[in-house]
Coordinates of C-alpha atoms in Angstrom, one line a residue:
Chain A
M1 CA 108.2 65.7 78.6
C2 CA 106.9 67.5 81.6
L3 CA 110.1 68.9 82.9
K4 CA 108.8 72.4 82.5
E5 CA 105.8 71.5 84.6
R6 CA 107.7 70.2 87.5
L7 CA 106.5 72.1 90.5
Y8 CA 109.6 72.8 92.4
A9 CA 112.8 72.3 90.5
V10 CA 112.1 74.4 87.5
T11 CA 109.1 76.6 88.1
D12 CA 109.4 77.7 91.6
H13 CA 112.9 77.2 92.9
K14 CA 115.2 78.4 90.2
H15 CA 115.5 81.8 91.6
E16 CA 115.3 81.0 95.2
E17 CA 118.1 81.0 97.7
I18 CA 120.1 77.7 98.0
K19 CA 118.4 75.8 100.8
L20 CA 120.5 72.6 100.5
V21 CA 124.0 72.0 99.5
V22 CA 125.2 68.5 98.5
V23 CA 128.8 67.4 98.1
G24 CA 129.8 64.2 96.5
S25 CA 131.1 62.5 93.3
V26 CA 130.1 63.0 89.7
G27 CA 130.7 59.9 87.7
L28 CA 130.3 58.5 84.2
D29 CA 129.1 54.9 84.8
D30 CA 129.2 51.8 82.6
I31 CA 126.6 49.5 84.0
E32 CA 125.7 46.0 83.1
T33 CA 122.6 44.2 84.3
P34 CA 121.3 40.8 83.5
F35 CA 119.1 42.4 80.8
T36 CA 121.2 45.1 79.2
K37 CA 124.4 47.1 79.2
R38 CA 124.7 50.9 79.2
E39 CA 127.8 53.1 78.9
R40 CA 128.9 56.5 80.1
L41 CA 125.7 57.1 82.0
L42 CA 125.4 60.2 84.3
G43 CA 126.1 58.9 87.8
G44 CA 127.9 59.7 91.0
S45 CA 126.4 60.3 94.5
V46 CA 126.0 64.1 94.0
S47 CA 124.1 63.6 90.7
Y48 CA 121.6 61.3 92.2
A49 CA 121.3 63.2 95.5
C50 CA 120.8 66.6 93.9
A51 CA 118.3 65.2 91.4
G52 CA 116.4 63.6 94.3
A53 CA 116.5 66.8 96.3
S54 CA 115.5 69.0 93.5
F55 CA 111.8 68.0 93.7
F56 CA 111.6 69.7 97.0
A57 CA 114.2 72.5 97.4
R58 CA 116.7 74.6 95.6
T59 CA 119.9 72.6 95.8
G60 CA 123.5 73.5 95.1
M61 CA 125.9 70.9 93.8
V62 CA 129.5 70.7 95.0
G63 CA 131.5 68.3 92.8
I64 CA 134.0 68.0 90.0
V65 CA 133.9 67.0 86.4
G66 CA 136.6 66.6 83.7
E67 CA 136.8 68.0 80.2
D68 CA 135.1 65.0 78.8
F69 CA 131.9 65.7 80.7
P70 CA 129.0 65.9 78.2
E71 CA 127.2 69.3 77.9
D72 CA 123.9 67.4 77.8
Y73 CA 124.5 66.3 81.3
L74 CA 125.0 69.8 82.5
A75 CA 121.8 70.8 80.7
L76 CA 120.1 67.9 82.5
Y77 CA 121.3 69.2 85.9
R78 CA 119.9 72.6 85.0
H79 CA 116.6 71.1 84.0
F80 CA 116.4 69.7 87.5
G81 CA 116.9 73.3 88.7
I82 CA 120.2 72.3 90.4
D83 CA 122.5 75.2 91.0
L84 CA 125.9 74.5 89.5
D85 CA 128.1 77.3 90.9
G86 CA 129.8 74.7 93.1
L87 CA 130.6 72.3 90.3
Q88 CA 134.2 72.5 89.3
R89 CA 135.5 71.7 85.9
A90 CA 139.2 70.5 85.7
A91 CA 141.6 69.4 83.1
G92 CA 141.5 65.6 82.7
K93 CA 138.8 63.1 82.7
T94 CA 135.7 62.7 84.8
F95 CA 135.5 60.0 87.5
A96 CA 134.5 56.8 85.9
W97 CA 133.0 53.6 87.3
S98 CA 131.9 50.4 85.8
G99 CA 130.0 47.5 87.4
V100 CA 127.9 44.5 86.8
Y101 CA 124.8 43.4 88.6
D102 CA 123.9 39.8 89.6
A103 CA 120.7 38.2 88.5
D104 CA 119.1 39.4 91.8
M105 CA 119.6 43.0 90.7
I106 CA 121.0 43.7 94.2
N107 CA 124.5 42.5 94.5
R108 CA 127.0 44.0 92.2
R109 CA 130.7 43.7 91.3
T110 CA 132.9 46.7 90.5
L111 CA 134.8 46.1 87.3
S112 CA 136.8 49.3 87.3
T113 CA 137.2 52.6 89.1
A114 CA 139.1 55.5 87.6
L115 CA 139.2 58.5 90.0
N116 CA 140.6 60.9 87.4
V117 CA 139.9 64.5 88.3
F118 CA 138.2 63.3 91.5
A119 CA 141.6 62.3 92.8
D120 CA 142.6 65.9 93.4
F121 CA 139.2 67.3 94.3
T122 CA 139.1 69.9 96.9
P123 CA 135.5 70.9 97.3
E124 CA 134.9 74.7 97.6
L125 CA 131.6 76.3 98.6
P126 CA 130.6 79.4 96.6
D127 CA 129.7 82.2 99.1
P128 CA 125.9 81.8 98.8
Y129 CA 126.3 78.1 99.5
R130 CA 128.0 78.8 102.8
D131 CA 124.7 80.1 104.3
A132 CA 122.6 77.2 103.2
P133 CA 120.7 75.8 106.2
F134 CA 120.9 72.2 105.1
L135 CA 124.0 70.3 104.1
L136 CA 124.4 66.8 102.8
L137 CA 127.9 65.4 102.9
G138 CA 127.9 62.5 100.4
N139 CA 130.2 59.6 100.7
I140 CA 133.6 61.1 100.2
S141 CA 136.6 61.1 102.5
P142 CA 135.9 62.4 106.0
E143 CA 138.7 64.9 105.6
L144 CA 136.9 66.4 102.6
Q145 CA 133.6 66.2 104.4
L146 CA 135.1 68.2 107.3
H147 CA 136.6 70.7 104.9
V148 CA 133.1 71.4 103.5
L149 CA 131.6 71.5 107.0
N150 CA 134.3 74.1 108.0
E151 CA 133.3 76.3 105.1
A152 CA 129.6 76.3 106.0
R153 CA 128.3 79.0 108.3
D154 CA 126.4 77.4 111.1
P155 CA 124.2 75.1 109.1
R156 CA 121.0 74.0 110.7
F157 CA 121.1 70.3 109.9
V158 CA 124.0 68.3 108.5
T159 CA 123.8 64.7 107.3
A160 CA 126.9 62.7 106.4
D161 CA 127.1 59.4 104.6
T162 CA 130.1 57.1 105.0
M163 CA 131.3 53.7 104.1
D164 CA 133.6 50.8 105.1
L165 CA 136.6 52.3 103.3
W166 CA 136.7 55.4 105.5
I167 CA 135.9 53.4 108.7
E168 CA 139.0 51.3 108.0
T169 CA 141.4 54.0 106.7
A170 CA 140.2 57.3 108.2
R171 CA 138.6 56.6 111.5
E172 CA 140.1 59.6 113.3
P173 CA 138.7 62.3 111.0
L174 CA 135.5 60.3 110.7
M175 CA 135.0 60.3 114.4
E176 CA 135.6 64.1 114.5
L177 CA 133.0 64.5 111.7
I178 CA 130.5 62.3 113.5
G179 CA 130.8 64.5 116.6
R180 CA 129.7 67.5 114.5
I181 CA 126.8 66.3 112.5
D182 CA 123.1 65.9 113.0
M183 CA 122.6 62.7 111.2
L184 CA 124.8 59.8 110.1
T185 CA 123.8 57.4 107.4
L186 CA 125.5 54.1 106.7
N187 CA 124.5 50.5 106.0
D188 CA 124.1 47.7 108.5
S189 CA 127.5 46.1 108.0
E190 CA 129.2 49.5 108.2
A191 CA 127.4 50.2 111.5
R192 CA 128.7 47.0 112.9
L193 CA 132.2 47.7 111.6
L194 CA 132.2 51.3 113.0
T195 CA 130.9 50.4 116.5
G196 CA 132.1 46.9 117.0
E197 CA 128.5 46.1 118.0
Y198 CA 126.7 43.3 116.2
H199 CA 123.3 44.3 117.2
L200 CA 122.0 47.3 115.4
K201 CA 120.2 48.8 118.3
K202 CA 123.3 48.7 120.4
A203 CA 125.4 50.0 117.4
A204 CA 123.0 52.9 116.9
A205 CA 122.9 53.7 120.6
K206 CA 126.7 54.0 120.5
M207 CA 126.7 56.3 117.5
L208 CA 124.0 58.5 119.0
E209 CA 126.3 58.9 122.0
W210 CA 129.0 60.3 119.8
G211 CA 126.9 63.3 118.8
P212 CA 124.3 62.9 116.0
S213 CA 120.7 63.3 116.9
F214 CA 119.7 60.8 114.2
V215 CA 121.3 57.6 112.8
V216 CA 119.9 56.0 109.7
I217 CA 121.0 52.4 109.1
K218 CA 120.3 51.5 105.4
K219 CA 119.3 48.0 104.4
G220 CA 119.1 48.4 100.7
E221 CA 116.0 46.9 99.2
H222 CA 114.8 46.1 102.7
G223 CA 114.5 49.7 103.7
A224 CA 116.1 51.5 106.6
M225 CA 116.0 52.1 110.3
L226 CA 116.0 55.5 111.9
F227 CA 117.4 55.8 115.5
S228 CA 117.0 58.8 117.7
R229 CA 116.3 59.8 121.2
M230 CA 112.6 59.2 120.4
G231 CA 113.3 55.5 119.6
V232 CA 113.3 53.5 116.4
F233 CA 111.4 54.1 113.2
L234 CA 111.3 51.1 110.8
L235 CA 111.1 52.3 107.2
P236 CA 110.4 49.5 104.7
A237 CA 111.3 50.2 101.1
Y238 CA 108.5 50.9 98.6
P239 CA 108.0 47.7 96.7
V240 CA 109.1 48.6 93.2
E241 CA 107.4 46.6 90.5
E242 CA 110.4 46.4 88.2
V243 CA 113.9 47.4 89.2
V244 CA 115.9 48.4 86.1
D245 CA 119.0 49.8 87.8
P246 CA 119.5 50.2 91.5
T247 CA 122.6 52.3 91.1
G248 CA 122.4 55.5 93.2
A249 CA 119.3 54.5 95.1
G250 CA 120.9 55.3 98.4
D251 CA 122.0 58.7 97.2
T252 CA 118.6 59.5 95.7
F253 CA 117.0 58.4 99.0
A254 CA 119.3 60.7 100.9
G255 CA 118.8 63.6 98.5
G256 CA 115.1 63.3 98.5
F257 CA 115.1 63.1 102.3
M258 CA 117.3 66.2 102.7
G259 CA 115.4 68.1 100.0
H260 CA 112.1 67.5 101.8
L261 CA 113.6 68.3 105.2
A262 CA 115.0 71.6 103.7
S263 CA 111.6 72.4 102.2
A264 CA 109.9 71.8 105.6
N265 CA 112.8 73.8 107.1
E266 CA 112.6 71.9 110.4
A267 CA 114.1 68.7 111.7
S268 CA 111.6 67.4 114.3
E269 CA 111.2 63.7 114.7
T270 CA 107.9 63.9 112.8
V271 CA 109.3 65.8 109.9
V272 CA 112.4 63.6 109.8
R273 CA 110.3 60.4 109.6
E274 CA 108.0 62.0 106.9
S275 CA 111.0 63.2 104.9
L276 CA 112.5 59.7 105.0
L277 CA 109.3 58.4 103.4
Y278 CA 109.7 61.0 100.7
G279 CA 113.3 60.0 100.2
S280 CA 112.1 56.4 99.8
V281 CA 109.5 57.4 97.2
I282 CA 112.0 59.3 95.1
A283 CA 114.4 56.4 95.3
S284 CA 111.7 54.0 94.3
Y285 CA 111.1 56.0 91.1
G286 CA 114.9 56.4 90.5
V287 CA 115.5 52.6 90.2
E288 CA 112.8 52.2 87.6
A289 CA 115.3 53.3 84.9
F290 CA 119.0 53.9 84.3
S291 CA 120.8 57.0 85.5
L292 CA 118.4 59.9 86.1
D293 CA 116.1 58.8 83.2
R294 CA 113.0 58.2 85.4
L295 CA 113.5 61.1 87.7
Q296 CA 113.9 63.4 84.6
A297 CA 110.4 62.4 83.5
L298 CA 108.9 62.4 87.0
H299 CA 106.2 64.8 87.8
I300 CA 105.7 66.1 91.4
D301 CA 102.1 64.8 91.3
Q302 CA 103.4 61.3 90.9
V303 CA 105.5 61.9 94.0
W304 CA 102.5 62.9 96.0
D305 CA 100.5 59.9 94.6
R306 CA 103.1 57.3 95.5
Y307 CA 103.7 59.0 98.9
G308 CA 100.0 58.5 99.7
E309 CA 100.0 54.9 98.5
F310 CA 103.2 54.3 100.5
R311 CA 101.6 55.7 103.7
S312 CA 98.7 53.4 103.3
M313 CA 101.0 50.4 103.0
L314 CA 102.6 51.3 106.3
H315 CA 99.4 51.7 108.2
P316 CA 98.6 49.0 110.7
G317 CA 94.9 48.9 110.7
V318 CA 93.7 50.8 107.6
Chain B
M1 CA 108.3 31.4 136.2
C2 CA 105.0 33.2 135.7
L3 CA 103.2 30.5 133.7
K4 CA 100.4 30.5 136.1
E5 CA 99.9 34.2 135.6
R6 CA 99.6 34.1 131.8
L7 CA 96.4 35.8 131.1
Y8 CA 94.9 33.7 128.4
A9 CA 96.5 30.3 128.0
V10 CA 96.3 29.0 131.5
T11 CA 93.9 31.1 133.4
D12 CA 91.2 32.1 131.0
H13 CA 91.2 29.8 128.1
K14 CA 91.7 26.3 129.4
H15 CA 88.0 25.5 129.7
E16 CA 86.9 27.4 126.6
E17 CA 85.8 26.0 123.4
I18 CA 88.5 25.4 120.8
K19 CA 88.7 28.6 118.7
L20 CA 91.7 27.7 116.6
V21 CA 93.0 24.4 115.3
V22 CA 96.5 24.0 114.0
V23 CA 97.9 21.1 112.1
G24 CA 101.6 20.5 111.4
S25 CA 104.7 18.6 112.5
V26 CA 106.0 17.9 115.9
G27 CA 109.8 17.5 115.9
L28 CA 112.7 16.8 118.1
D29 CA 115.4 19.2 116.9
D30 CA 119.2 19.1 117.1
I31 CA 120.3 22.7 116.5
E32 CA 123.8 24.1 116.2
T33 CA 124.4 27.9 116.1
P34 CA 127.8 29.7 115.9
F35 CA 127.5 30.0 119.7
T36 CA 126.2 26.7 121.0
K37 CA 124.7 23.3 120.3
R38 CA 121.5 21.9 121.6
E39 CA 119.9 18.5 121.3
R40 CA 116.4 17.0 121.2
L41 CA 114.7 20.3 121.6
L42 CA 111.0 20.6 121.3
G43 CA 110.3 21.8 117.8
G44 CA 108.1 21.4 114.7
S45 CA 105.7 23.8 113.1
V46 CA 102.7 22.8 115.2
S47 CA 104.6 23.3 118.5
Y48 CA 105.7 26.8 117.6
A49 CA 102.4 27.8 116.1
C50 CA 100.3 26.5 118.9
A51 CA 102.5 28.1 121.5
G52 CA 102.3 31.4 119.6
A53 CA 98.6 31.2 119.3
S54 CA 98.0 30.2 123.0
F55 CA 98.6 33.7 124.1
F56 CA 95.4 34.8 122.5
A57 CA 93.0 31.9 122.0
R58 CA 92.2 28.4 123.0
T59 CA 94.1 26.2 120.5
G60 CA 93.8 22.6 119.5
M61 CA 96.9 20.8 118.2
V62 CA 96.7 18.2 115.4
G63 CA 100.0 16.3 115.0
I64 CA 101.8 13.1 115.8
V65 CA 104.6 12.0 118.2
G66 CA 106.4 8.8 118.7
E67 CA 107.0 6.7 121.8
D68 CA 110.2 8.6 122.6
F69 CA 108.4 11.9 123.0
P70 CA 109.3 13.3 126.4
E71 CA 106.5 13.6 129.0
D72 CA 108.0 17.0 129.9
Y73 CA 107.2 18.3 126.5
L74 CA 103.6 17.2 126.8
A75 CA 103.5 19.0 130.1
L76 CA 104.8 22.1 128.5
Y77 CA 102.1 22.0 125.8
R78 CA 99.6 21.8 128.6
H79 CA 101.2 24.7 130.4
F80 CA 100.6 26.8 127.3
G81 CA 96.9 25.8 127.6
I82 CA 97.1 23.9 124.3
D83 CA 94.4 21.2 123.8
L84 CA 96.0 17.9 123.0
D85 CA 93.1 15.8 122.0
G86 CA 94.2 16.0 118.4
L87 CA 97.8 14.9 119.1
Q88 CA 98.3 11.3 118.1
R89 CA 100.9 9.0 119.7
A90 CA 102.2 6.2 117.5
A91 CA 104.6 3.3 117.8
G92 CA 108.0 4.4 116.6
K93 CA 110.1 7.5 116.9
T94 CA 109.2 11.2 116.7
F95 CA 110.0 13.2 113.6
A96 CA 113.6 14.4 114.1
W97 CA 115.5 17.2 112.4
S98 CA 119.0 18.6 112.8
G99 CA 120.5 21.7 111.3
V100 CA 123.3 24.2 111.6
Y101 CA 123.1 28.0 111.3
D102 CA 125.6 30.2 109.6
A103 CA 127.4 33.0 111.3
D104 CA 124.6 35.4 110.2
M105 CA 122.1 33.3 112.2
I106 CA 119.8 33.4 109.2
N107 CA 120.9 30.9 106.6
R108 CA 120.9 27.3 107.8
R109 CA 121.9 23.9 106.5
T110 CA 119.8 20.8 107.2
L111 CA 122.1 18.0 108.4
S112 CA 119.4 15.3 108.7
T113 CA 115.7 14.7 108.6
A114 CA 114.1 11.5 109.9
L115 CA 110.3 11.5 109.2
N116 CA 109.7 8.5 111.5
V117 CA 106.1 8.4 112.7
F118 CA 105.4 11.5 110.6
A119 CA 105.8 9.4 107.4
D120 CA 102.4 7.7 108.0
F121 CA 100.6 10.6 109.6
T122 CA 97.0 11.0 108.8
P123 CA 95.7 14.0 110.7
E124 CA 92.3 13.5 112.4
L125 CA 90.2 16.2 113.9
P126 CA 88.5 15.3 117.2
D127 CA 84.8 16.2 117.0
P128 CA 85.0 19.5 119.0
Y129 CA 87.9 20.6 116.7
R130 CA 85.6 20.3 113.6
D131 CA 83.6 23.3 114.6
A132 CA 86.6 25.6 115.4
P133 CA 86.1 28.8 113.4
F134 CA 89.8 29.3 112.7
L135 CA 92.1 26.8 111.1
L136 CA 95.8 27.0 110.5
L137 CA 97.1 24.4 108.0
G138 CA 100.8 24.3 108.7
N139 CA 103.4 23.4 106.1
I140 CA 102.6 19.7 105.4
S141 CA 101.6 18.1 102.1
P142 CA 98.6 19.7 100.4
E143 CA 96.9 16.4 100.4
L144 CA 96.9 16.3 104.1
Q145 CA 96.0 19.9 104.4
L146 CA 93.0 19.2 102.2
H147 CA 92.1 16.2 104.3
V148 CA 92.0 18.4 107.4
L149 CA 90.0 21.0 105.6
N150 CA 87.5 18.4 104.5
E151 CA 87.0 17.4 108.1
A152 CA 86.4 20.9 109.3
R153 CA 82.8 22.1 109.3
D154 CA 82.5 25.4 107.5
P155 CA 85.5 27.2 109.2
R156 CA 85.3 31.0 109.2
F157 CA 88.9 31.7 108.2
V158 CA 91.5 29.2 107.0
T159 CA 95.2 30.0 106.5
A160 CA 97.6 27.6 104.8
D161 CA 101.3 27.7 104.6
T162 CA 103.3 26.0 101.9
M163 CA 106.8 25.5 100.5
D164 CA 108.9 24.8 97.4
L165 CA 108.7 21.1 97.9
W166 CA 104.9 21.0 97.5
I167 CA 104.9 23.5 94.7
E168 CA 107.3 21.3 92.8
T169 CA 105.8 17.9 93.6
A170 CA 102.1 18.4 94.4
R171 CA 101.0 21.4 92.4
E172 CA 97.6 20.0 91.6
P173 CA 96.3 19.4 95.2
L174 CA 98.0 22.6 96.2
M175 CA 96.1 24.6 93.6
E176 CA 92.8 22.9 94.8
L177 CA 93.7 23.9 98.4
I178 CA 94.5 27.5 97.4
G179 CA 91.1 27.8 95.8
R180 CA 89.5 27.0 99.2
I181 CA 91.4 29.0 101.7
D182 CA 91.2 32.6 103.0
M183 CA 94.9 33.2 103.3
L184 CA 98.0 31.7 101.8
T185 CA 101.5 32.2 103.4
L186 CA 104.8 31.5 101.6
N187 CA 108.1 33.1 101.2
D188 CA 109.2 35.3 98.3
S189 CA 111.1 32.7 96.3
E190 CA 108.2 30.3 96.7
A191 CA 105.8 33.0 95.5
R192 CA 107.9 33.4 92.4
L193 CA 108.1 29.6 91.9
L194 CA 104.4 29.1 92.3
T195 CA 103.3 31.9 90.0
G196 CA 106.1 32.2 87.5
E197 CA 106.1 36.0 88.2
Y198 CA 109.3 37.6 89.4
H199 CA 107.7 40.7 90.7
L200 CA 106.0 40.1 94.0
K201 CA 103.0 42.4 93.4
K202 CA 102.3 40.6 90.2
A203 CA 102.8 37.2 91.9
A204 CA 100.4 38.2 94.7
A205 CA 97.8 39.5 92.2
K206 CA 97.8 36.1 90.5
M207 CA 97.5 34.2 93.8
L208 CA 94.6 36.5 94.9
E209 CA 92.8 35.6 91.7
W210 CA 93.0 31.9 92.6
G211 CA 90.8 32.5 95.6
P212 CA 92.4 33.6 98.9
S213 CA 91.4 37.0 100.2
F214 CA 94.8 37.5 101.6
V215 CA 98.4 36.5 100.6
V216 CA 101.3 36.9 103.0
I217 CA 104.7 36.9 101.5
K218 CA 107.3 36.2 104.2
K219 CA 110.8 37.7 104.0
G220 CA 112.3 36.2 107.1
E221 CA 114.2 38.8 109.2
H222 CA 113.0 41.5 106.8
G223 CA 109.4 41.1 107.7
A224 CA 106.5 40.3 105.4
M225 CA 104.1 41.8 102.9
L226 CA 100.3 41.4 103.1
F227 CA 98.4 41.6 99.8
S228 CA 94.6 41.9 99.6
R229 CA 91.9 43.7 97.7
M230 CA 92.7 46.6 99.9
G231 CA 96.2 46.9 98.6
V232 CA 99.6 46.2 100.3
F233 CA 100.7 46.3 103.9
L234 CA 104.4 46.3 104.5
L235 CA 105.2 44.7 107.8
P236 CA 108.8 45.1 108.9
A237 CA 110.1 42.6 111.5
Y238 CA 110.5 43.8 115.0
P239 CA 114.3 44.4 115.5
V240 CA 115.3 41.8 118.0
E241 CA 118.4 42.7 120.0
E242 CA 119.8 39.2 120.1
V243 CA 118.7 36.3 118.0
V244 CA 119.5 33.1 119.8
D245 CA 117.7 30.6 117.6
P246 CA 115.5 31.6 114.6
T247 CA 114.0 28.1 114.2
G248 CA 110.3 28.2 114.1
A249 CA 110.0 32.0 113.8
G250 CA 107.7 31.7 110.8
D251 CA 105.4 29.3 112.6
T252 CA 105.3 31.3 115.8
F253 CA 104.4 34.3 113.6
A254 CA 101.6 32.4 111.9
G255 CA 100.4 31.0 115.2
G256 CA 100.4 34.4 117.0
F257 CA 98.7 35.9 114.0
M258 CA 95.9 33.3 113.8
G259 CA 95.5 33.2 117.6
H260 CA 95.0 37.0 117.7
L261 CA 92.6 36.8 114.7
A262 CA 90.6 34.0 116.5
S263 CA 90.5 36.1 119.7
A264 CA 89.1 39.1 117.7
N265 CA 86.8 36.7 115.9
E266 CA 86.8 38.7 112.8
A267 CA 88.9 39.0 109.7
S268 CA 88.6 42.5 108.4
E269 CA 91.6 44.1 106.8
T270 CA 92.2 46.1 110.0
V271 CA 92.1 43.2 112.3
V272 CA 94.3 41.1 109.9
R273 CA 96.9 43.9 109.8
E274 CA 96.8 44.2 113.6
S275 CA 97.0 40.5 114.1
L276 CA 100.1 40.3 111.8
L277 CA 101.8 42.8 114.1
Y278 CA 100.9 40.5 117.1
G279 CA 102.3 37.6 115.2
S280 CA 105.5 39.5 114.6
V281 CA 105.8 40.4 118.3
I282 CA 105.3 36.8 119.4
A283 CA 107.9 35.6 116.9
S284 CA 110.3 38.3 118.0
Y285 CA 110.2 36.9 121.5
G286 CA 110.4 33.3 120.3
V287 CA 113.8 33.8 118.6
E288 CA 115.4 35.2 121.8
A289 CA 115.9 31.6 123.1
F290 CA 115.9 28.0 121.8
S291 CA 112.8 26.1 121.3
L292 CA 109.8 27.4 123.3
D293 CA 112.0 28.6 126.2
R294 CA 111.4 32.3 125.8
L295 CA 107.7 31.9 125.1
Q296 CA 107.3 29.7 128.1
A297 CA 108.5 32.5 130.3
L298 CA 106.6 35.2 128.4
H299 CA 103.9 37.2 130.2
I300 CA 101.1 38.7 128.2
D301 CA 102.0 42.1 129.6
Q302 CA 105.3 41.9 127.8
V303 CA 103.3 41.1 124.6
W304 CA 101.3 44.3 125.0
D305 CA 104.4 46.3 125.8
R306 CA 106.3 45.2 122.8
Y307 CA 103.2 45.6 120.6
G308 CA 103.0 49.3 121.7
E309 CA 106.7 49.8 121.1
F310 CA 106.4 48.1 117.7
R311 CA 103.5 50.3 116.7
S312 CA 105.5 53.4 117.5
M313 CA 108.3 52.1 115.3
L314 CA 106.0 51.9 112.4
H315 CA 104.4 55.3 112.7
P316 CA 105.5 57.8 110.1
G317 CA 105.4 61.1 112.0
V318 CA 105.2 60.2 115.7

């Protein structure tokens, strides 16, 4: 529908310099919810994050797809205004994941994971990407995240996401990475696993000591907590009327956040908090449909509207 | 320690008129957590709620205890400045509950419940209570809640709490009650059960149509949502460093909320939101120890301090 009208991604940003680079996985997802089943959906952390970011800033994608990757999906990326010079195409099949959601639409079970071309992925930054001021290192191995970080030329703000797998199997490179980034994002159980601290404030304090200026502890449908030298910011999730597919919500959140931060081109506490709200708004739209379906039809005016509504929901004393 | 110094309960409010009346259960609790086990603790919804409210307003307690109820606990109520004219003493034993908490300190299992004197409880309001402008109907049967409401003389603001048991077994009186109160509080699954609506916004809209100006949907350690004609207010929980015992947190929250509302003596959207924050602060202290132990040692200055800190945690853009 209104893709052409979308303020940033298509109209304004297409010929701008890359402000944000995102690295992560591209996947083809089979997803089953209590209500329906969908196959070979466009997914993967980098798809969700770049789509989320595209509302605010010109974004370059670093990832890999196989020969089976549908042309339509590349066209969709382009519709979002995402730069694809960093997207590799390799012989073989695209990373594929399948999962099934419980009745609560929150907990899920992975049925199968086929790494395919992702198994031998070495991310490479095209030259224009290396000067991008903002860098989002999606949830891939810390070695690959470090590799990308080493290719970047003095980025202004780097966020890295991680997970229990890397905490358990690659702690050393992960710790090196954490020492070199501005923001670490992970969920509450991962924060506890990484730090050995049960209490999240203590866990966050430990992580902040390791280097980052900001730590975001994600709590899924319950929102997130931002920790910094300025204290704590409690970010509830926007209450979505009807969650159709929560897959990728954390990535859309991170992408929307980093896109907004990149558009503001600063990383003060105020802008970081504001950008987290925007990330939350984008993620709230994302879960209203499968894959990127809702984001694809989303107009920037709707982002502003929901942002305003969300702010009013957070205001103690109207 | 500093009980004598507590600004409201002891020093200022003891000889004031009753501003808030709370009805509910008094219990003697045996509680087991992963760390320790405690017996015959002072508990029950009315104990927690009155203690929470006592920081802000002169509060009258309506409940029942048995012959075995320790004198020390009555003395503790008095230390909080709670008026006990509405507390009945009957032949027999005090209501007793025992439960055990999971490792997460959130989910719990009831081991035993002995209603004892509570089985034949008919709450009665002493005459001065009948003119109290604020009324908190704790989670007892809707019939008893209605009985108390009928004894009150034109209260200004009435909040009622309910639970799945009454929704399933006493829907008719519950619906009558809901039509006559200003605020209904219940948790998310109960809101769904009561309305048949899965989505909380729709569930809340339905409940608002039934009469109350405010609906609070509680989400335990994830906070609460306030619904009104003004929209939605998302209230995260204050992140407590170390939860020792979450028993009664919802009651302390409701009590702190109603106490603050009563002290403000108005129920605008702004004051309601602010009072919910105070309820949350009081509840956050309450869970730091068993029973009323932490609240007993709490100074009003600490309430102000944490309130200020909490506000800063909710502020998008410092």
